[in-house]
Each structure stands twice: as C-alpha cells, then as structure tokens.
mmCIF file of C-alpha atoms in Angstrom:
data_model
loop_
_atom_site.group_PDB
_atom_site.id
_atom_site.type_symbol
_atom_site.label_atom_id
_atom_site.label_comp_id
_atom_site.label_asym_id
_atom_site.label_seq_id
_atom_site.Cartn_x
_atom_site.Cartn_y
_atom_site.Cartn_z
ATOM 1 C CA MET Y 1 0.724 -19.009 8.264
ATOM 2 C CA PRO Y 2 -2.049 -21.449 7.281
ATOM 3 C CA THR Y 3 -1.751 -23.573 4.162
ATOM 4 C CA GLU Y 4 -4.202 -25.796 2.293
ATOM 5 C CA ASP Y 5 -2.942 -28.829 4.188
ATOM 6 C CA SER Y 6 -2.918 -27.294 7.661
ATOM 7 C CA ALA Y 7 -5.821 -27.151 10.056
ATOM 8 C CA PRO Y 8 -7.427 -23.743 10.422
ATOM 9 C CA PRO Y 9 -6.393 -21.892 13.565
ATOM 10 C CA ASN Y 10 -8.762 -21.840 16.528
ATOM 11 C CA ALA Y 11 -10.197 -18.622 17.866
ATOM 12 C CA ARG Y 12 -8.652 -17.682 21.185
ATOM 13 C CA HIS Y 13 -8.034 -14.699 23.446
ATOM 14 C CA TRP Y 14 -5.566 -12.103 22.155
ATOM 15 C CA GLN Y 15 -3.455 -12.528 25.306
ATOM 16 C CA ASP Y 16 -2.711 -16.096 24.194
ATOM 17 C CA CYS Y 17 -1.182 -14.930 20.902
ATOM 18 C CA THR Y 18 2.555 -15.472 20.592
ATOM 19 C CA ASP Y 19 3.420 -12.694 18.102
ATOM 20 C CA VAL Y 20 1.881 -10.160 15.727
ATOM 21 C CA TYR Y 21 1.232 -12.771 13.037
ATOM 22 C CA ASP Y 22 -0.579 -14.966 15.554
ATOM 23 C CA LEU Y 23 -2.718 -11.941 16.407
ATOM 24 C CA LEU Y 24 -3.390 -11.279 12.736
ATOM 25 C CA GLU Y 25 -4.608 -14.855 12.290
ATOM 26 C CA GLN Y 26 -7.135 -14.193 15.055
ATOM 27 C CA ILE Y 27 -8.224 -11.047 13.236
ATOM 28 C CA ARG Y 28 -8.546 -13.050 9.999
ATOM 29 C CA LEU Y 29 -10.903 -15.449 11.773
ATOM 30 C CA ARG Y 30 -13.188 -12.688 13.081
ATOM 31 C CA PRO Y 31 -12.562 -9.528 11.054
ATOM 32 C CA SER Y 32 -15.889 -7.873 11.918
ATOM 33 C CA THR Y 33 -15.004 -8.102 15.625
ATOM 34 C CA TRP Y 34 -11.517 -6.668 15.282
ATOM 35 C CA VAL Y 35 -11.926 -4.267 12.357
ATOM 36 C CA PRO Y 36 -15.224 -2.365 12.654
ATOM 37 C CA GLY Y 37 -16.547 -1.349 9.256
ATOM 38 C CA GLY Y 38 -13.708 -3.217 7.526
ATOM 39 C CA SER Y 39 -11.414 -0.175 7.733
ATOM 40 C CA LEU Y 40 -7.722 -0.920 7.255
ATOM 41 C CA LEU Y 41 -6.901 2.403 8.880
ATOM 42 C CA HIS Y 42 -8.489 0.959 12.031
ATOM 43 C CA LEU Y 43 -6.365 -2.170 11.616
ATOM 44 C CA GLN Y 44 -3.256 -0.038 11.137
ATOM 45 C CA SER Y 45 -4.026 1.840 14.360
ATOM 46 C CA LEU Y 46 -4.557 -1.448 16.176
ATOM 47 C CA LEU Y 47 -1.180 -2.742 15.012
ATOM 48 C CA THR Y 48 0.488 0.532 15.975
ATOM 49 C CA GLY Y 49 -0.946 0.104 19.462
ATOM 50 C CA TYR Y 50 0.375 -3.456 19.539
ATOM 51 C CA ARG Y 51 3.869 -2.222 18.657
ATOM 52 C CA ALA Y 52 3.670 0.525 21.274
ATOM 53 C CA ALA Y 53 2.777 -2.099 23.892
ATOM 54 C CA LEU Y 54 5.851 -4.113 22.926
ATOM 55 C CA GLY Y 55 7.989 -1.051 23.569
ATOM 56 C CA VAL Y 56 6.331 -0.284 26.905
ATOM 57 C CA HIS Y 57 6.932 -3.824 28.136
ATOM 58 C CA GLY Y 58 10.414 -4.145 26.637
ATOM 59 C CA VAL Y 59 9.483 -7.058 24.363
ATOM 60 C CA GLU Y 60 11.791 -7.611 21.393
ATOM 61 C CA GLU Y 61 9.786 -8.789 18.401
ATOM 62 C CA PRO Y 62 10.143 -8.182 14.649
ATOM 63 C CA PHE Y 63 7.443 -5.780 13.489
ATOM 64 C CA ALA Y 64 6.864 -4.910 9.824
ATOM 65 C CA PHE Y 65 3.766 -2.732 9.922
ATOM 66 C CA TRP Y 66 4.895 0.814 10.722
ATOM 67 C CA PRO Y 67 3.693 3.191 7.955
ATOM 68 C CA GLU Y 68 7.196 3.152 6.398
ATOM 69 C CA ASP Y 69 8.405 -0.261 7.499
ATOM 70 C CA ASP Y 70 9.041 -3.561 5.732
ATOM 71 C CA PHE Y 71 5.505 -4.523 4.676
ATOM 72 C CA ASN Y 72 4.874 -1.015 3.341
ATOM 73 C CA ARG Y 73 8.134 -1.042 1.331
ATOM 74 C CA TRP Y 74 7.353 -4.517 0.006
ATOM 75 C CA LEU Y 75 3.894 -3.421 -1.123
ATOM 76 C CA HIS Y 76 5.246 -0.312 -2.868
ATOM 77 C CA GLU Y 77 7.953 -2.330 -4.621
ATOM 78 C CA ARG Y 78 5.462 -5.020 -5.648
ATOM 79 C CA ARG Y 79 3.074 -2.491 -7.175
ATOM 80 C CA GLY Y 80 5.670 -0.028 -8.458
ATOM 81 C CA ILE Y 81 4.333 2.760 -6.238
ATOM 82 C CA THR Y 82 6.369 5.922 -5.720
ATOM 83 C CA GLY Y 83 3.914 7.820 -3.499
ATOM 84 C CA SER Y 84 3.892 8.101 0.262
ATOM 85 C CA HIS Y 85 0.613 6.360 1.077
ATOM 86 C CA THR Y 86 0.700 3.878 3.935
ATOM 87 C CA TRP Y 87 -0.059 0.222 3.259
ATOM 88 C CA ALA Y 88 -3.570 0.661 4.685
ATOM 89 C CA ALA Y 89 -4.411 3.625 2.448
ATOM 90 C CA GLU Y 90 -2.841 2.000 -0.609
ATOM 91 C CA ILE Y 91 -4.774 -1.265 -0.233
ATOM 92 C CA GLU Y 92 -8.058 0.551 0.377
ATOM 93 C CA ARG Y 93 -7.501 2.731 -2.703
ATOM 94 C CA ASN Y 94 -6.788 -0.262 -4.947
ATOM 95 C CA THR Y 95 -8.953 -3.117 -3.695
ATOM 96 C CA PRO Y 96 -10.016 -5.298 -6.658
ATOM 97 C CA VAL Y 97 -13.682 -5.561 -7.577
ATOM 98 C CA GLY Y 98 -15.295 -8.480 -5.754
ATOM 99 C CA SER Y 99 -12.947 -8.263 -2.788
ATOM 100 C CA THR Y 100 -12.818 -6.159 0.373
ATOM 101 C CA PRO Y 101 -9.865 -4.207 1.818
ATOM 102 C CA VAL Y 102 -9.553 -6.693 4.675
ATOM 103 C CA GLU Y 103 -9.579 -9.676 2.323
ATOM 104 C CA GLU Y 104 -7.025 -7.970 0.078
ATOM 105 C CA PHE Y 105 -4.806 -7.202 3.081
ATOM 106 C CA PHE Y 106 -4.691 -10.851 4.140
ATOM 107 C CA ARG Y 107 -4.074 -11.997 0.569
ATOM 108 C CA LEU Y 108 -1.114 -9.628 0.359
ATOM 109 C CA LEU Y 109 0.042 -10.571 3.844
ATOM 110 C CA ASP Y 110 0.232 -14.227 2.815
ATOM 111 C CA ALA Y 111 2.231 -13.289 -0.299
ATOM 112 C CA TYR Y 112 4.558 -11.078 1.743
ATOM 113 C CA ARG Y 113 5.238 -13.780 4.330
ATOM 114 C CA SER Y 114 5.763 -16.384 1.636
ATOM 115 C CA GLU Y 115 8.344 -14.227 -0.161
ATOM 116 C CA ARG Y 116 10.119 -13.354 3.074
ATOM 117 C CA ALA Y 117 10.280 -17.030 4.017
ATOM 118 C CA GLN Y 118 11.913 -17.771 0.650
ATOM 119 C CA ASP Y 119 14.342 -14.868 1.048
ATOM 120 C CA SER Y 120 15.470 -16.147 4.448
ATOM 121 C CA ALA Y 121 15.886 -19.758 3.283
ATOM 122 C CA PRO Y 122 19.475 -21.114 3.119
ATOM 123 C CA GLY Y 123 21.118 -20.130 -0.144
ATOM 124 C CA ALA Y 124 18.384 -17.682 -1.102
ATOM 125 C CA THR Y 125 19.325 -14.296 -2.519
ATOM 126 C CA SER Y 126 17.764 -11.390 -0.696
ATOM 127 C CA THR Y 127 15.667 -9.048 -2.834
ATOM 128 C CA ARG Y 128 15.710 -6.224 -0.314
ATOM 129 C CA PHE Y 129 17.323 -2.914 -1.144
ATOM 130 C CA PRO Y 130 19.579 -1.622 1.649
ATOM 131 C CA GLY Y 131 18.753 1.911 2.711
ATOM 132 C CA ILE Y 132 15.426 2.067 0.851
ATOM 133 C CA GLU Y 133 13.695 3.190 4.048
ATOM 134 C CA TYR Y 134 15.591 6.496 3.754
ATOM 135 C CA MET Y 135 15.003 6.956 0.030
ATOM 136 C CA GLN Y 136 11.397 5.988 -0.596
ATOM 137 C CA SER Y 137 9.528 9.134 0.435
ATOM 138 C CA THR Y 138 12.381 11.584 0.956
ATOM 139 C CA PHE Y 139 16.159 11.752 0.638
ATOM 140 C CA VAL Y 140 16.491 13.834 3.826
ATOM 141 C CA THR Y 141 15.208 12.183 7.027
ATOM 142 C CA LEU Y 142 14.956 14.056 10.320
ATOM 143 C CA PHE Y 143 15.965 12.730 13.734
ATOM 144 C CA TRP Y 144 15.465 14.304 17.148
ATOM 145 C CA ARG Y 145 16.874 11.633 19.488
ATOM 146 C CA ARG Y 146 20.578 11.145 18.915
ATOM 147 C CA GLN Y 147 20.318 7.511 19.987
ATOM 148 C CA LEU Y 148 17.909 6.775 17.130
ATOM 149 C CA LEU Y 149 20.268 8.506 14.734
ATOM 150 C CA ARG Y 150 23.198 6.470 15.997
ATOM 151 C CA GLU Y 151 21.223 3.243 15.663
ATOM 152 C CA ALA Y 152 20.351 4.160 12.083
ATOM 153 C CA GLU Y 153 24.019 4.882 11.329
ATOM 154 C CA LEU Y 154 25.083 1.526 12.749
ATOM 155 C CA ARG Y 155 22.437 -0.341 10.738
ATOM 156 C CA LEU Y 156 23.549 1.372 7.553
ATOM 157 C CA GLU Y 157 27.234 0.799 8.271
ATOM 158 C CA GLY Y 158 26.370 -2.852 8.903
ATOM 159 C CA ARG Y 159 24.835 -2.958 5.426
ATOM 160 C CA GLY Y 160 27.998 -1.574 3.868
ATOM 161 C CA PHE Y 161 27.185 2.137 3.618
ATOM 162 C CA ARG Y 162 29.882 4.770 4.055
ATOM 163 C CA VAL Y 163 28.539 7.237 6.651
ATOM 164 C CA VAL Y 164 30.111 10.711 6.643
ATOM 165 C CA HIS Y 165 29.575 12.660 9.881
ATOM 166 C CA LEU Y 166 29.149 16.443 9.939
ATOM 167 C CA ALA Y 167 28.610 18.666 13.010
ATOM 168 C CA ALA Y 168 26.400 21.572 11.938
ATOM 169 C CA GLY Y 169 26.400 22.970 15.464
ATOM 170 C CA GLU Y 170 29.853 24.345 14.665
ATOM 171 C CA TRP Y 171 28.637 26.264 11.595
ATOM 172 C CA ALA Y 172 28.133 29.899 12.517
ATOM 173 C CA SER Y 173 28.308 30.913 8.859
ATOM 174 C CA GLU Y 174 27.871 29.469 5.396
ATOM 175 C CA GLN Y 175 31.647 29.434 4.987
ATOM 176 C CA ASP Y 176 31.969 27.181 8.045
ATOM 177 C CA MET Y 177 29.643 24.721 6.341
ATOM 178 C CA HIS Y 178 31.612 24.791 3.084
ATOM 179 C CA ARG Y 179 34.884 24.267 4.989
ATOM 180 C CA ASP Y 180 33.666 21.147 6.806
ATOM 181 C CA VAL Y 181 31.795 19.586 3.890
ATOM 182 C CA ALA Y 182 34.782 20.084 1.590
ATOM 183 C CA ALA Y 183 37.113 18.473 4.131
ATOM 184 C CA ALA Y 184 34.798 15.556 4.930
ATOM 185 C CA LEU Y 185 34.156 14.699 1.275
ATOM 186 C CA ARG Y 186 37.678 15.556 0.089
ATOM 187 C CA PHE Y 187 36.536 18.111 -2.456
ATOM 188 C CA PRO Y 188 39.294 19.262 -4.860
ATOM 189 C CA ASP Y 189 41.384 22.381 -4.206
ATOM 190 C CA TYR Y 190 39.460 24.319 -6.842
ATOM 191 C CA TYR Y 191 36.209 23.995 -4.823
ATOM 192 C CA GLY Y 192 34.647 27.487 -4.858
ATOM 193 C CA HIS Y 193 33.112 27.453 -1.347
ATOM 194 C CA ASN Y 194 29.721 28.635 -2.585
ATOM 195 C CA LEU Y 195 26.382 26.898 -3.098
ATOM 196 C CA ASP Y 196 26.811 26.469 -6.865
ATOM 197 C CA ALA Y 197 30.166 24.801 -6.283
ATOM 198 C CA LEU Y 198 28.611 22.606 -3.590
ATOM 199 C CA ASP Y 199 25.984 21.475 -6.084
ATOM 200 C CA ASP Y 200 28.656 20.594 -8.643
ATOM 201 C CA CYS Y 201 31.069 18.778 -6.334
ATOM 202 C CA LEU Y 202 28.420 16.985 -4.317
ATOM 203 C CA GLY Y 203 26.908 15.830 -7.587
ATOM 204 C CA ASP Y 204 30.249 14.345 -8.594
ATOM 205 C CA VAL Y 205 30.508 12.460 -5.298
ATOM 206 C CA ALA Y 206 26.894 11.256 -5.246
ATOM 207 C CA CYS Y 207 26.726 10.216 -8.873
ATOM 208 C CA HIS Y 208 30.257 9.148 -9.730
ATOM 209 C CA GLY Y 209 32.161 8.383 -6.544
ATOM 210 C CA PRO Y 210 34.434 10.098 -4.007
ATOM 211 C CA TYR Y 211 37.279 12.351 -5.090
ATOM 212 C CA ASP Y 212 39.712 10.462 -2.893
ATOM 213 C CA ASP Y 213 38.829 7.068 -4.446
ATOM 214 C CA SER Y 214 37.941 5.644 -1.017
ATOM 215 C CA PRO Y 215 35.820 2.460 -0.990
ATOM 216 C CA GLU Y 216 32.176 3.242 -1.631
ATOM 217 C CA GLY Y 217 30.450 0.104 -0.417
ATOM 218 C CA THR Y 218 26.665 0.070 -0.707
ATOM 219 C CA GLY Y 219 26.277 3.835 -0.860
ATOM 220 C CA LEU Y 220 27.039 7.171 0.759
ATOM 221 C CA VAL Y 221 25.176 8.721 3.712
ATOM 222 C CA LEU Y 222 25.586 12.226 5.109
ATOM 223 C CA SER Y 223 24.776 12.262 8.834
ATOM 224 C CA ILE Y 224 24.496 15.869 10.040
ATOM 225 C CA THR Y 225 23.944 16.720 13.710
ATOM 226 C CA ASP Y 226 22.580 19.933 15.279
ATOM 227 C CA TYR Y 227 21.241 21.205 11.972
ATOM 228 C CA ASP Y 228 18.736 23.420 13.761
ATOM 229 C CA ARG Y 229 21.648 25.620 14.908
ATOM 230 C CA PHE Y 230 22.877 26.129 11.374
ATOM 231 C CA THR Y 231 19.280 26.777 10.289
ATOM 232 C CA ALA Y 232 18.980 29.510 12.924
ATOM 233 C CA ALA Y 233 22.294 31.075 11.856
ATOM 234 C CA CYS Y 234 21.825 30.777 8.079
ATOM 235 C CA PRO Y 235 18.203 29.882 7.280
ATOM 236 C CA GLY Y 236 18.443 30.504 3.546
ATOM 237 C CA ALA Y 237 21.624 28.504 3.050
ATOM 238 C CA ALA Y 238 20.362 25.700 5.313
ATOM 239 C CA GLN Y 239 17.313 25.203 3.084
ATOM 240 C CA VAL Y 240 19.339 25.356 -0.135
ATOM 241 C CA VAL Y 241 21.888 22.818 1.142
ATOM 242 C CA LEU Y 242 19.115 20.291 1.757
ATOM 243 C CA ASP Y 243 17.647 20.999 -1.664
ATOM 244 C CA ILE Y 244 21.054 20.338 -3.240
ATOM 245 C CA VAL Y 245 21.414 17.080 -1.313
ATOM 246 C CA ALA Y 246 17.951 15.888 -2.344
ATOM 247 C CA ASN Y 247 18.428 16.817 -6.010
ATOM 248 C CA GLN Y 248 21.773 15.052 -6.230
ATOM 249 C CA ALA Y 249 20.362 12.032 -4.405
ATOM 250 C CA ARG Y 250 17.644 11.762 -7.042
ATOM 251 C CA HIS Y 251 20.221 12.062 -9.826
ATOM 252 C CA ALA Y 252 22.230 9.306 -8.141
ATOM 253 C CA VAL Y 253 19.225 6.967 -8.122
ATOM 254 C CA VAL Y 254 18.929 7.320 -11.904
ATOM 255 C CA LEU Y 255 22.498 5.989 -12.084
ATOM 256 C CA HIS Y 256 21.630 3.141 -9.675
ATOM 257 C CA ARG Y 257 23.597 4.670 -6.836
ATOM 258 C CA ARG Y 258 22.506 5.254 -3.214
ATOM 259 C CA PHE Y 259 22.996 8.632 -1.576
ATOM 260 C CA PHE Y 260 20.884 10.296 1.117
ATOM 261 C CA CYS Y 261 21.021 12.361 4.300
ATOM 262 C CA LEU Y 262 20.167 11.762 7.970
ATOM 263 C CA LEU Y 263 19.538 15.096 9.670
ATOM 264 C CA HIS Y 264 19.533 15.639 13.433
ATOM 265 C CA SER Y 265 17.679 18.569 15.032
ATOM 266 C CA ASN Y 266 17.443 19.574 18.691
ATOM 267 C CA ASP Y 267 14.170 21.318 17.812
ATOM 268 C CA PRO Y 268 11.383 18.690 17.677
ATOM 269 C CA ASP Y 269 9.138 21.086 15.743
ATOM 270 C CA ILE Y 270 11.560 22.126 13.018
ATOM 271 C CA ARG Y 271 10.093 22.279 9.519
ATOM 272 C CA PHE Y 272 11.591 22.709 6.069
ATOM 273 C CA GLU Y 273 10.140 23.444 2.670
ATOM 274 C CA PRO Y 274 10.097 20.441 0.294
ATOM 275 C CA VAL Y 275 13.541 19.663 -1.108
ATOM 276 C CA GLY Y 276 14.164 18.079 -4.464
ATOM 277 C CA ALA Y 277 10.364 18.133 -4.887
ATOM 278 C CA MET Y 278 10.126 15.851 -1.838
ATOM 279 C CA PRO Y 279 9.350 16.636 1.825
ATOM 280 C CA VAL Y 280 11.873 16.541 4.645
ATOM 281 C CA MET Y 281 10.264 13.916 6.871
ATOM 282 C CA TRP Y 282 10.795 12.605 10.381
ATOM 283 C CA ASN Y 283 12.010 9.023 10.734
ATOM 284 C CA SER Y 284 9.362 6.351 11.327
ATOM 285 C CA ASP Y 285 10.108 6.074 15.067
ATOM 286 C CA GLU Y 286 9.498 9.809 15.593
ATOM 287 C CA TRP Y 287 6.971 10.475 12.843
ATOM 288 C CA LEU Y 288 4.185 11.317 15.316
ATOM 289 C CA ASP Y 289 4.617 14.648 17.145
ATOM 290 C CA ALA Y 290 3.959 12.870 20.436
ATOM 291 C CA LYS Y 291 7.075 10.741 19.899
ATOM 292 C CA ARG Y 292 9.240 13.876 20.118
ATOM 293 C CA ARG Y 293 8.018 14.964 23.531
#
C-alpha cells in the first residue's frame, strides 16, 4: 500500500502482479483502462473473476472482496449499514460530491488495509465479530456441498462457537423434529413438542443460555443437514421452524448474543419464504446458481 513517503508503483502487466492488492494498485494507476465507465460493478466482476482463477489454479491467497466477505462486512460496520447491498453498490450509492466511485473505493480500500494492519499487529485487539458473516443479511444460511458446510462448522468451532448438529433427513414427521431438537438442546421435560413450545424453549436457549448449563463460548449454531427432505415431508412446519430460528436469533442479537443456523439442502434450487423478515440465503461460495451445478 503506497504512503506519502513511498515511491508510486510502476505500471506493469497484470501477470506480474503478486496478489490481489498488487493488481488493485495497477488498477488505481490506470482506472479508465481497467474499469470502463468508472463502474464499481465492473470492478467487482473483475475481482470475482480473479478469485475464480485462483480456485481453478489451486492458488491459496487471502481474498476479501466477495459480496459478503471481509471488505463488505468492514464497510457495513464502518457506515452502520444493515442492508444487503454489496460493497460496489453501496459505494456507488453514497459517493461524496466531488469524488467518483472509483476514487471513493480506493480511499476506503486504503482505510480498510490500514485498520487490518493495525488489528494484526502484535498486541492489537481484533475488532472483528466472529460469525458476523452468518448474521449480517440472514440468520439462516443455505449450503449445498457438505464439505463447505463442514468447513464453516470447523471455522466457527475454531472461533469458540458451540455447534449443535441435527439430521433432518431422519424427520419423517413434525414429531420427529421435536424429538431430536429437544434432545440436542436438552429442553426440559415439560417441553410440549409443538411449534409454540419450540418458539418458547428455543428462545430461552438463544437468549439466555442452554438448559443444561453447558459452556456457551462465543455463541450457538444449529447445523441442520438434509433439510430438503424434511421440507418435502412437512413443508409448513419446515418453513415455520426456520421462521422461529430467525426470530429468536434476532432477539438474541438485541441481548448481545450470537445464535444462527447453517442449513444443508440436497436440492440446489430449494427456496424458502423470508424468515424473521429476512431471506434465507445461500452461503457466499454458492451464492451464484452456477456454483451449485
């Protein structure tokens, strides 16, 4: 990242760039060449292509520019945004008078990199919020590939979350669901095994802590596999369960607690109505339909 005391970078071929930030410095030097019309949506597409190329060639490199990744979360936190706009759309919508979207992007990029450098310095306290990627736009995130789900579980467990696993493929009825959820979350004996009781008891767990007084850690995550099978067997109940989860997750946030759901489906085209006034969304790695084919 250039500073006032450093020499400006020299223009060179993109193949000579060492990482995404090196590429961005080349774009900063010649924005009209790289970003026709000054559109940040074009820049976002370019960076998405760059990340796809890393995957194709098996190159491991930190990348913060997916629509719901680190730079996007940082921007939303910085500006107090609660919507679901991507960083490109947000910057274009709120570019200050006298500036351009491209200029504003690079100004924010410099601020982002500066803050991240401070956060990673020895003795610095991280300002990141564990699990925010699964709470920002929805409290119920869909997964199709089990490997991606497992990787998400491991990341969250590594951050101190308690992950509770549920196998919805074994739920042929609503009562099967109540049985397994009650056992996994140690609901009390008076649990009524109906959706109203689920709302009450899940609210207790999400907002106040587990009934069995087990360690909570950073927060609680429900990881439910094969939910498409339960949806096929009990479509009404399946929708209501997710609505209950999302509503209680929102209540938990008010109390500064973290609770959300990772939802696996074997059907790559499954859709749900909004839950808790928020959509059920695919994870960032499978957000595009083409990524589930």
